[in-house]
XYZ file of C-alpha atoms in Angstrom:
455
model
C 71.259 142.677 97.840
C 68.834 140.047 96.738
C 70.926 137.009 97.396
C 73.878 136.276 100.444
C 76.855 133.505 98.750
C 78.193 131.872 101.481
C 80.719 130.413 99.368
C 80.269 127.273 96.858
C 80.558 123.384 98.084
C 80.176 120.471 96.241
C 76.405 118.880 96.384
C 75.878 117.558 99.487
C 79.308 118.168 101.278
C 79.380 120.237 105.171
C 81.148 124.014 104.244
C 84.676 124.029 104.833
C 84.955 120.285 103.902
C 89.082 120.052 103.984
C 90.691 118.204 101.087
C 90.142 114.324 101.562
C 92.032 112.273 103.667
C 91.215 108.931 102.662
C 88.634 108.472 105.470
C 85.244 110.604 104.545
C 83.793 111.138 108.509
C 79.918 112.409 106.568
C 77.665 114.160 108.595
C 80.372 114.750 111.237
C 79.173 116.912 114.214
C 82.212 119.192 115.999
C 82.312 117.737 119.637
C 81.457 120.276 121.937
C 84.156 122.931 123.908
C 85.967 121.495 126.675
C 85.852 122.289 130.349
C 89.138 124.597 129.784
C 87.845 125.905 126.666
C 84.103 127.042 127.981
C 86.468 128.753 131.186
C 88.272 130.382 128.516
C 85.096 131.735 126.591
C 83.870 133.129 130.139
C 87.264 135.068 131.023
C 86.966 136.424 127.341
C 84.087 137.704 127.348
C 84.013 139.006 130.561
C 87.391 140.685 129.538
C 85.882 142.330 126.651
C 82.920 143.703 128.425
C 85.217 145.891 130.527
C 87.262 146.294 127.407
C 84.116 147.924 125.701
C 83.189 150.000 128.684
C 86.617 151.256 128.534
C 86.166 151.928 124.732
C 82.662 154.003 125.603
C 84.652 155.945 127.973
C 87.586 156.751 125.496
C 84.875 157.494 122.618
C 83.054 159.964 125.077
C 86.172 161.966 125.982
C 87.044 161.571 122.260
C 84.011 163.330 120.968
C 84.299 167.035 119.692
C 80.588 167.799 120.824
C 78.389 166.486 123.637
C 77.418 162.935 123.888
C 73.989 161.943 125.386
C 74.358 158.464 127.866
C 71.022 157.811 127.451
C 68.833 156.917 130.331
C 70.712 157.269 133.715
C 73.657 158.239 132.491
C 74.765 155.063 132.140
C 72.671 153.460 128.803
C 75.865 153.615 126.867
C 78.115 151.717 129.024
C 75.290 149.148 129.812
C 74.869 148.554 126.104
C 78.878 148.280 125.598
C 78.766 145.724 128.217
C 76.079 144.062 126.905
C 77.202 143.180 123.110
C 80.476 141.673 124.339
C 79.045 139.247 127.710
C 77.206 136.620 125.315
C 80.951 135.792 124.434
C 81.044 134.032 127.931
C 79.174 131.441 125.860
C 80.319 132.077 122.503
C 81.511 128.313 122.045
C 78.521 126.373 123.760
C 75.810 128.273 122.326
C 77.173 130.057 119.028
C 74.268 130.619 117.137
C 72.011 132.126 119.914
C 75.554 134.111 121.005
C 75.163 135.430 116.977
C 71.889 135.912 117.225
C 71.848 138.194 120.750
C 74.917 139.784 119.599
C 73.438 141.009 116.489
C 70.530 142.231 118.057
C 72.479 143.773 121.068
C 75.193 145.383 117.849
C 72.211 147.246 116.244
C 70.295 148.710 119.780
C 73.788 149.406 120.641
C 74.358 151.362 117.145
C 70.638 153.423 117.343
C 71.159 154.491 120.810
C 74.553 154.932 121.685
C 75.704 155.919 118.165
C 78.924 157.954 119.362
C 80.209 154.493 121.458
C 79.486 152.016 118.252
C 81.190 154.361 115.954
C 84.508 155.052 117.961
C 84.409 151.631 120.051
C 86.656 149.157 118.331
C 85.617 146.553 121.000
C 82.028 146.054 120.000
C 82.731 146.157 116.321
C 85.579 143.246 117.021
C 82.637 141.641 118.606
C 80.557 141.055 116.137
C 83.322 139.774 114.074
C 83.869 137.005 117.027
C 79.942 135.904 116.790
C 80.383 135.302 113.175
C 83.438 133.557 113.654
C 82.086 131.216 116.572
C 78.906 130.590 114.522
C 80.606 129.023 111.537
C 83.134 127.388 113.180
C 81.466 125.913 116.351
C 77.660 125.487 115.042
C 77.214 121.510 115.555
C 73.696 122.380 113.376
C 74.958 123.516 109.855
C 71.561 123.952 108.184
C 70.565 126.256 110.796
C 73.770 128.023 111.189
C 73.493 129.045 107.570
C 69.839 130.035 107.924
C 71.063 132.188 111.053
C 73.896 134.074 109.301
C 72.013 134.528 106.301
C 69.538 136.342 108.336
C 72.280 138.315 110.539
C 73.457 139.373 106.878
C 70.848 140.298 105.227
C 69.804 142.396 108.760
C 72.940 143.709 109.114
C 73.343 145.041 105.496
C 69.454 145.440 105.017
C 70.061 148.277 108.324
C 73.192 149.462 106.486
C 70.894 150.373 103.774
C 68.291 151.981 105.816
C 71.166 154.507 107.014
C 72.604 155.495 103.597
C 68.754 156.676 102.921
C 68.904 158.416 106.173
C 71.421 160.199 105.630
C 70.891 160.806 102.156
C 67.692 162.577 103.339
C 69.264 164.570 105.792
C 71.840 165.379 103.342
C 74.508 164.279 106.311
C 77.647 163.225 103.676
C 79.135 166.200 101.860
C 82.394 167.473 101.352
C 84.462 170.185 99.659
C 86.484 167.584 97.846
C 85.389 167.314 93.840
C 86.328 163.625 93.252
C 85.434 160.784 90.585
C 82.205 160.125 92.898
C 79.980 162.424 94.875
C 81.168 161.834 98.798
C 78.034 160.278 99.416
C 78.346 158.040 96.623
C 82.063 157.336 97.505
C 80.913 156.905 101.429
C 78.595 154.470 100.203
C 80.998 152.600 98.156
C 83.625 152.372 100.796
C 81.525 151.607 103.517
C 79.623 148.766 101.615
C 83.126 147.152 100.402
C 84.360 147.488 104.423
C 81.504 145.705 105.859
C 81.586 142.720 102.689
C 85.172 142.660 103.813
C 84.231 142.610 107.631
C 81.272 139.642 107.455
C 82.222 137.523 105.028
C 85.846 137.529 106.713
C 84.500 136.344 109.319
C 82.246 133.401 107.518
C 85.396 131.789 105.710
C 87.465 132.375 108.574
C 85.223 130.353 110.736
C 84.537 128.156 108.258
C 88.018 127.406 107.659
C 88.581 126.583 111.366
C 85.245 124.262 111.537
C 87.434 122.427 108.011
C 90.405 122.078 109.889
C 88.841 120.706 112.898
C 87.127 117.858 111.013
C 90.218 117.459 108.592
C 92.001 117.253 112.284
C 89.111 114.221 113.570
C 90.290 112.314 110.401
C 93.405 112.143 110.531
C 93.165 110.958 114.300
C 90.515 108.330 112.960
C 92.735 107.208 110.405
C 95.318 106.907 112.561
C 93.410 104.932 115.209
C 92.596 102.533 112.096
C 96.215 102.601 111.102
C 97.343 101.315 114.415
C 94.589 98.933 115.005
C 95.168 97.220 111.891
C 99.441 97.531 112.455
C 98.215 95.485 115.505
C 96.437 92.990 113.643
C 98.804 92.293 111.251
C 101.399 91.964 113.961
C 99.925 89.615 115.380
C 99.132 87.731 111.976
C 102.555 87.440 111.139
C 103.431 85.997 114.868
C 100.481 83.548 114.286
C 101.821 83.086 110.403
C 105.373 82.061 111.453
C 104.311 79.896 114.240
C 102.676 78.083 111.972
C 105.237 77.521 109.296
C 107.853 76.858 112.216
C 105.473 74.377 113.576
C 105.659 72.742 109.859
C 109.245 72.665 110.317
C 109.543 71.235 113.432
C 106.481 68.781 112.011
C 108.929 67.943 109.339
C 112.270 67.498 111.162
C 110.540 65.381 114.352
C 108.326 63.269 112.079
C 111.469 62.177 110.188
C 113.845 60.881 112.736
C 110.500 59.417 114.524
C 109.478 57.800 112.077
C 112.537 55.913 110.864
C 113.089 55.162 114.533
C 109.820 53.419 113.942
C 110.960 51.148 110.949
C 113.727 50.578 112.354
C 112.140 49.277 115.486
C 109.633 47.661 114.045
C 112.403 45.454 111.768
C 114.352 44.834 114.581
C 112.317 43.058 116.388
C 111.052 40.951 113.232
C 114.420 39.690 112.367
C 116.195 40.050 116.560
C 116.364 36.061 117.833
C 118.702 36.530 121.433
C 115.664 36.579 123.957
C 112.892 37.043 121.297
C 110.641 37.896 124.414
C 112.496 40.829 126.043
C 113.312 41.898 122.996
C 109.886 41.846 121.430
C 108.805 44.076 123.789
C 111.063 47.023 123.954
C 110.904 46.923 120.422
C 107.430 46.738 120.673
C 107.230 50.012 123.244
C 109.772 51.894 121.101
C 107.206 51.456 117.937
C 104.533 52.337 119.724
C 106.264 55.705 121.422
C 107.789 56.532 118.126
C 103.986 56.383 116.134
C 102.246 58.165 119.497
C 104.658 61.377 119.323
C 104.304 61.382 115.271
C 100.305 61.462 116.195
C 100.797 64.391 119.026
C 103.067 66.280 116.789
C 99.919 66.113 114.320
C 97.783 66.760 117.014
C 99.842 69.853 117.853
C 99.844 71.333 114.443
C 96.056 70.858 113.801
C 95.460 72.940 116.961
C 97.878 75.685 115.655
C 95.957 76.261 112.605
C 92.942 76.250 114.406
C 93.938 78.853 116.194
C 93.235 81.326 113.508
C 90.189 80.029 111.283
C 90.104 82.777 108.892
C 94.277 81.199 107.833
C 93.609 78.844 104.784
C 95.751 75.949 105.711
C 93.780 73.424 103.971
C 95.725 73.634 100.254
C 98.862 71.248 100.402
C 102.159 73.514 100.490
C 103.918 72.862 97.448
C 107.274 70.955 98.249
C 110.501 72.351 98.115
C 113.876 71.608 98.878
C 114.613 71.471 102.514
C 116.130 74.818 103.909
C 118.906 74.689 105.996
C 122.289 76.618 106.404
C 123.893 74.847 103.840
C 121.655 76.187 101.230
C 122.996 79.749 101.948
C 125.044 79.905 98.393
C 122.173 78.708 96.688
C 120.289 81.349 98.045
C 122.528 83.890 97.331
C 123.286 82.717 93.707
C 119.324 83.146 93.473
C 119.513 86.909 94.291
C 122.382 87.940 92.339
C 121.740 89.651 89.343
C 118.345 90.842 90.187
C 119.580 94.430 90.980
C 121.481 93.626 94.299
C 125.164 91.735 94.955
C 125.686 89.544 97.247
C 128.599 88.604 99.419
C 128.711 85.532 101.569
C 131.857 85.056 104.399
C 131.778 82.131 107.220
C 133.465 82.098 110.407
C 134.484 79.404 112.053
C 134.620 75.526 111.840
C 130.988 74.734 110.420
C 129.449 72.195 112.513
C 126.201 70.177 112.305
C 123.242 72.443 113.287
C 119.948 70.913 114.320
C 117.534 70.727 112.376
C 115.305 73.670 113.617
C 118.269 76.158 114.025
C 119.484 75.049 110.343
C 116.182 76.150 108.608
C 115.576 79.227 111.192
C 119.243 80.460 109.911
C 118.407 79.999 106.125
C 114.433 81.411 106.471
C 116.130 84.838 108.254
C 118.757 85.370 105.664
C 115.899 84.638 103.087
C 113.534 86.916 104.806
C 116.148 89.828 105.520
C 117.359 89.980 101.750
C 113.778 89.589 100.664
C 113.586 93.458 102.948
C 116.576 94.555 101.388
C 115.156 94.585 98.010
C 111.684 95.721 98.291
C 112.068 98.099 101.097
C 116.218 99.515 100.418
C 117.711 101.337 97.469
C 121.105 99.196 98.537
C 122.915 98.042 95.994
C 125.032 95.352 97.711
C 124.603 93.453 101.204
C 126.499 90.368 102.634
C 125.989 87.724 104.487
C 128.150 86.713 107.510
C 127.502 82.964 108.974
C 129.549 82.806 112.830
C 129.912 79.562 114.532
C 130.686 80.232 117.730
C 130.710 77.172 119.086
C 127.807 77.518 121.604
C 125.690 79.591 119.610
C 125.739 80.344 115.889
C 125.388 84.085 114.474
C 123.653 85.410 111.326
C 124.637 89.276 110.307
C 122.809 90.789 107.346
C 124.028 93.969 106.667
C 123.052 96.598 103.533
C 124.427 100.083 102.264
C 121.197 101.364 100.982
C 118.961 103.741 102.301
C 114.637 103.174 103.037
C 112.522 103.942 99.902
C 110.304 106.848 100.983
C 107.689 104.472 98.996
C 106.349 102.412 99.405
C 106.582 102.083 103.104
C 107.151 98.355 104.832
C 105.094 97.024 107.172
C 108.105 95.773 109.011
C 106.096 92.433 109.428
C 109.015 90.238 108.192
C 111.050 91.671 111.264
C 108.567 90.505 113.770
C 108.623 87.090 112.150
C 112.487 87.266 112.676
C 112.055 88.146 116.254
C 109.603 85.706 117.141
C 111.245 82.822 115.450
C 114.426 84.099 117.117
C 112.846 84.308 120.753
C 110.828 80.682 120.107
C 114.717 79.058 120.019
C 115.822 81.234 123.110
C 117.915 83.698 120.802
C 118.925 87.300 120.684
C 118.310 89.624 117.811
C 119.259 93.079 117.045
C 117.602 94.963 113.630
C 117.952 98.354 112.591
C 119.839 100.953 110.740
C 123.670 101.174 111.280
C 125.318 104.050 112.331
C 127.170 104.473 109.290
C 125.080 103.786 107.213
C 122.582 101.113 105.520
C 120.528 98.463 107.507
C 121.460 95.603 110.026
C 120.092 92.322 110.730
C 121.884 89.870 113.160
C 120.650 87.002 115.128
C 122.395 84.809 117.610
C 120.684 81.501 118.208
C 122.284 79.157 121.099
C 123.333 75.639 120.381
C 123.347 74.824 124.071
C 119.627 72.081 124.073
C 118.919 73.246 127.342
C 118.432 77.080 125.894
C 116.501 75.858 122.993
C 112.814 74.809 124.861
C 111.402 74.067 121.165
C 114.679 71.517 120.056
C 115.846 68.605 121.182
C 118.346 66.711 120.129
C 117.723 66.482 116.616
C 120.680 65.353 114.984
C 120.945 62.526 112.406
């Protein structure tokens, strides 16, 4: 045997390199045994020392001629010991445990030859320093180098006793088969050992794969949540900002024409010009200071998050609001889903801030519906309840298996839900499809972000 194949990797990849995850870990080093494991390693191989004494006893009795012990009587048992104790550390120190144990296998198999032949313990022993080697080696360079050479020793002795006993002419038999018996001894034993070490290799090497395929999933995972995280909290900061637009919107309008209308009033007023001047004159002033802190307000929001670019003018659309419910239904019909729309209840005049919330949650649950459903229908169920108003969005579909929603839009729901001091409840319905309902009070004194609004 000129040459050991310890199996064939692409250039420059670790053996046992698992199919990729979508996170390469290169030059990844197997942390080291735990506490629990390295107490396990010791009870082991202290287990299969007395195991292999055991064996040497059994072999001895098992013999059909008279075994020496070697020196003292008690060489053979020593020995047996002795091949299975590095175990204790078979996990910390793998390739020196392959090392002594191969060393200790082939002293053991020169001078206690009736123990290593019947003893199933020390053979199995071997098998585990191979095993350990590949799999727990945190060096791979020299754990190849180090099995290579246990190979090429182990088979290079293998040879050296198929010449012995061809010279002592020690394999015959009566049997006339296909092969001499030496030649079919040689044969079988040569195809039993392949079988034995190189089991052992891509058995080990196969663990040492699935413990670094196991590190990257855990990394990706780790990833995975951190950036779930971040974009959680993106999408809070996101529809803060566009509700602070709103309320920039709503506030800056009735201001404002509380301003001109101040501000004409006490041009054209004549009854007490001076009184009236000023509290006209305070009312135009107030109206034009909370226009500047609502401006003030915003500008500190989108500071908040510098890497948000804020600084491209929103294009201009027509104001949402409850009313514009139909419209936004008649927009989704037809693309693949229907749409049903049923109100309950008197309508009455919602402020301003509730009106849009209602109309951006319908927009932003149907928007889930038909990227992230395979419903073909929903509807749309508007409850005033006269000291709250209710939203339901319900589907009949089922979740795509892909791709997968970040279920971002729901935290947007629930934080623009909890900014106006309302309930919300998403999630699949027990028989079947998807739910969305929100319940936002009217009452001002549960709404700490509205006032009273209305025109």
């Amino acid at each position: 045997m000129s040459t050991l194949e310890l199996g064939t990797t692409p250039a420059g990849a670790e053996p046992g390199t698992p199919p990729a995850t979508g996170t390469t870990v290169r030059g990844w080093v197997r942390p080291g045994p735990t506490a629990r494991e390295r107490r396990t390693d010791v009870l082991l191989g202290l287990g299969m020392a007395l195991a292999a004494v055991i064996g040497t006893e059994l072999a001895r009795g098992a013999a059909p001629t008279h075994v020496d012990l070697g020196i003292g009587g008690v060489e053979a048992y020593v020995l047996s010991a002795a091949v299975a104790l590095p175990l204790c550390f078979r996990r910390r120190y793998p390739i020196t445990v392959l090392l002594a144990v191969a060393v200790l296998f082939v002293v053991n198999g020169e001078r206690a030859t009736f123990a290593f032949a019947g003893n199933l313990i020390t053979q199995a022993t071997m098998f585990m320093a191979v095993y350990a080697a590949v799999a727990w080696a945190r060096d791979r360079r020299l754990m190849k180098a180090s099995v290579a050479l246990v190979f090429i020793a182990m088979f290079g002795w293998l040879t050296i006793n198929f010449v012995r006993a061809l010279r002592n002419n020690e394999i015959e038999g009566p049997n006339h088969a296909l092969l001499s018996p030496y030649v079919s001894s040689v044969v079988l034993t040569l195809a039993l050992n392949a079988l034995y070490f190189f089991g052992a290799y891509f058995w080990g090497r196969t663990a040492w794969g699935i413990a670094r395929q196991r590190h990257e999933l855990e990394q990706q995972a780790t990833e995975l949540a951190a950036q779930q995280e971040s974009n959680a909290k993106r999408a809070v900061i996101d529809e803060r900002l566009r509700i602070s637009r709103e309320l920039h919107d709503v506030v800056a309008h009735h201001i404002s024409s509380i301003g001109v209308q101040a501000g004409g009033a006490r041009r054209v007023m004549d009854t007490d010009p001076d009184a009236a001047k000023s509290a006209l004159s305070v009312i135009e002033n107030s109206s034009r200071s909370a226009v500047n802190e609502m401006r003030q307000l915003l500008g500190m929001l989108r500071a908040a998050d510098p890497d948000l670019d804020l600084e491209a003018p929103a294009v201009k659309q027509p104001q949402a609001g409850a009313d514009r419910l139909p419209a936004l239904i008649a927009d989704v019909n037809g693309e693949g889903l229907s749409v049903g729309f049923h109100q309950i209840g008197p309508p009455v005049q919602l402020p301003k801030t509730v009106s849009v919330s209602v109309y951006r949650i319908a927009q932003e649950a149907l928007t889930n519906v038909r990227r992230h459903s395979t419903a073909r229908s929903a509807h749309i169920t508007l409850r005033y309840l006269g000291d709250s108003v209710e939203l339901e969005v319900i589907d009949d579909g089922r979740p795509k298996h892909a791709p997968v929603g970040s279920r971002l839009g729901h935290v947007g729901i629930r934080e623009r839900v909890g900014l106006l001091g309302g309930e919300s409840e998403i999630g699949p319905r027990p028989v079947g499809g998807f739910r969305v309902r929100v319940r936002i009070p009217l009452d001002p004194q549960n709404r700490p972000l509205t006032g009273d609004d209305d025109d």
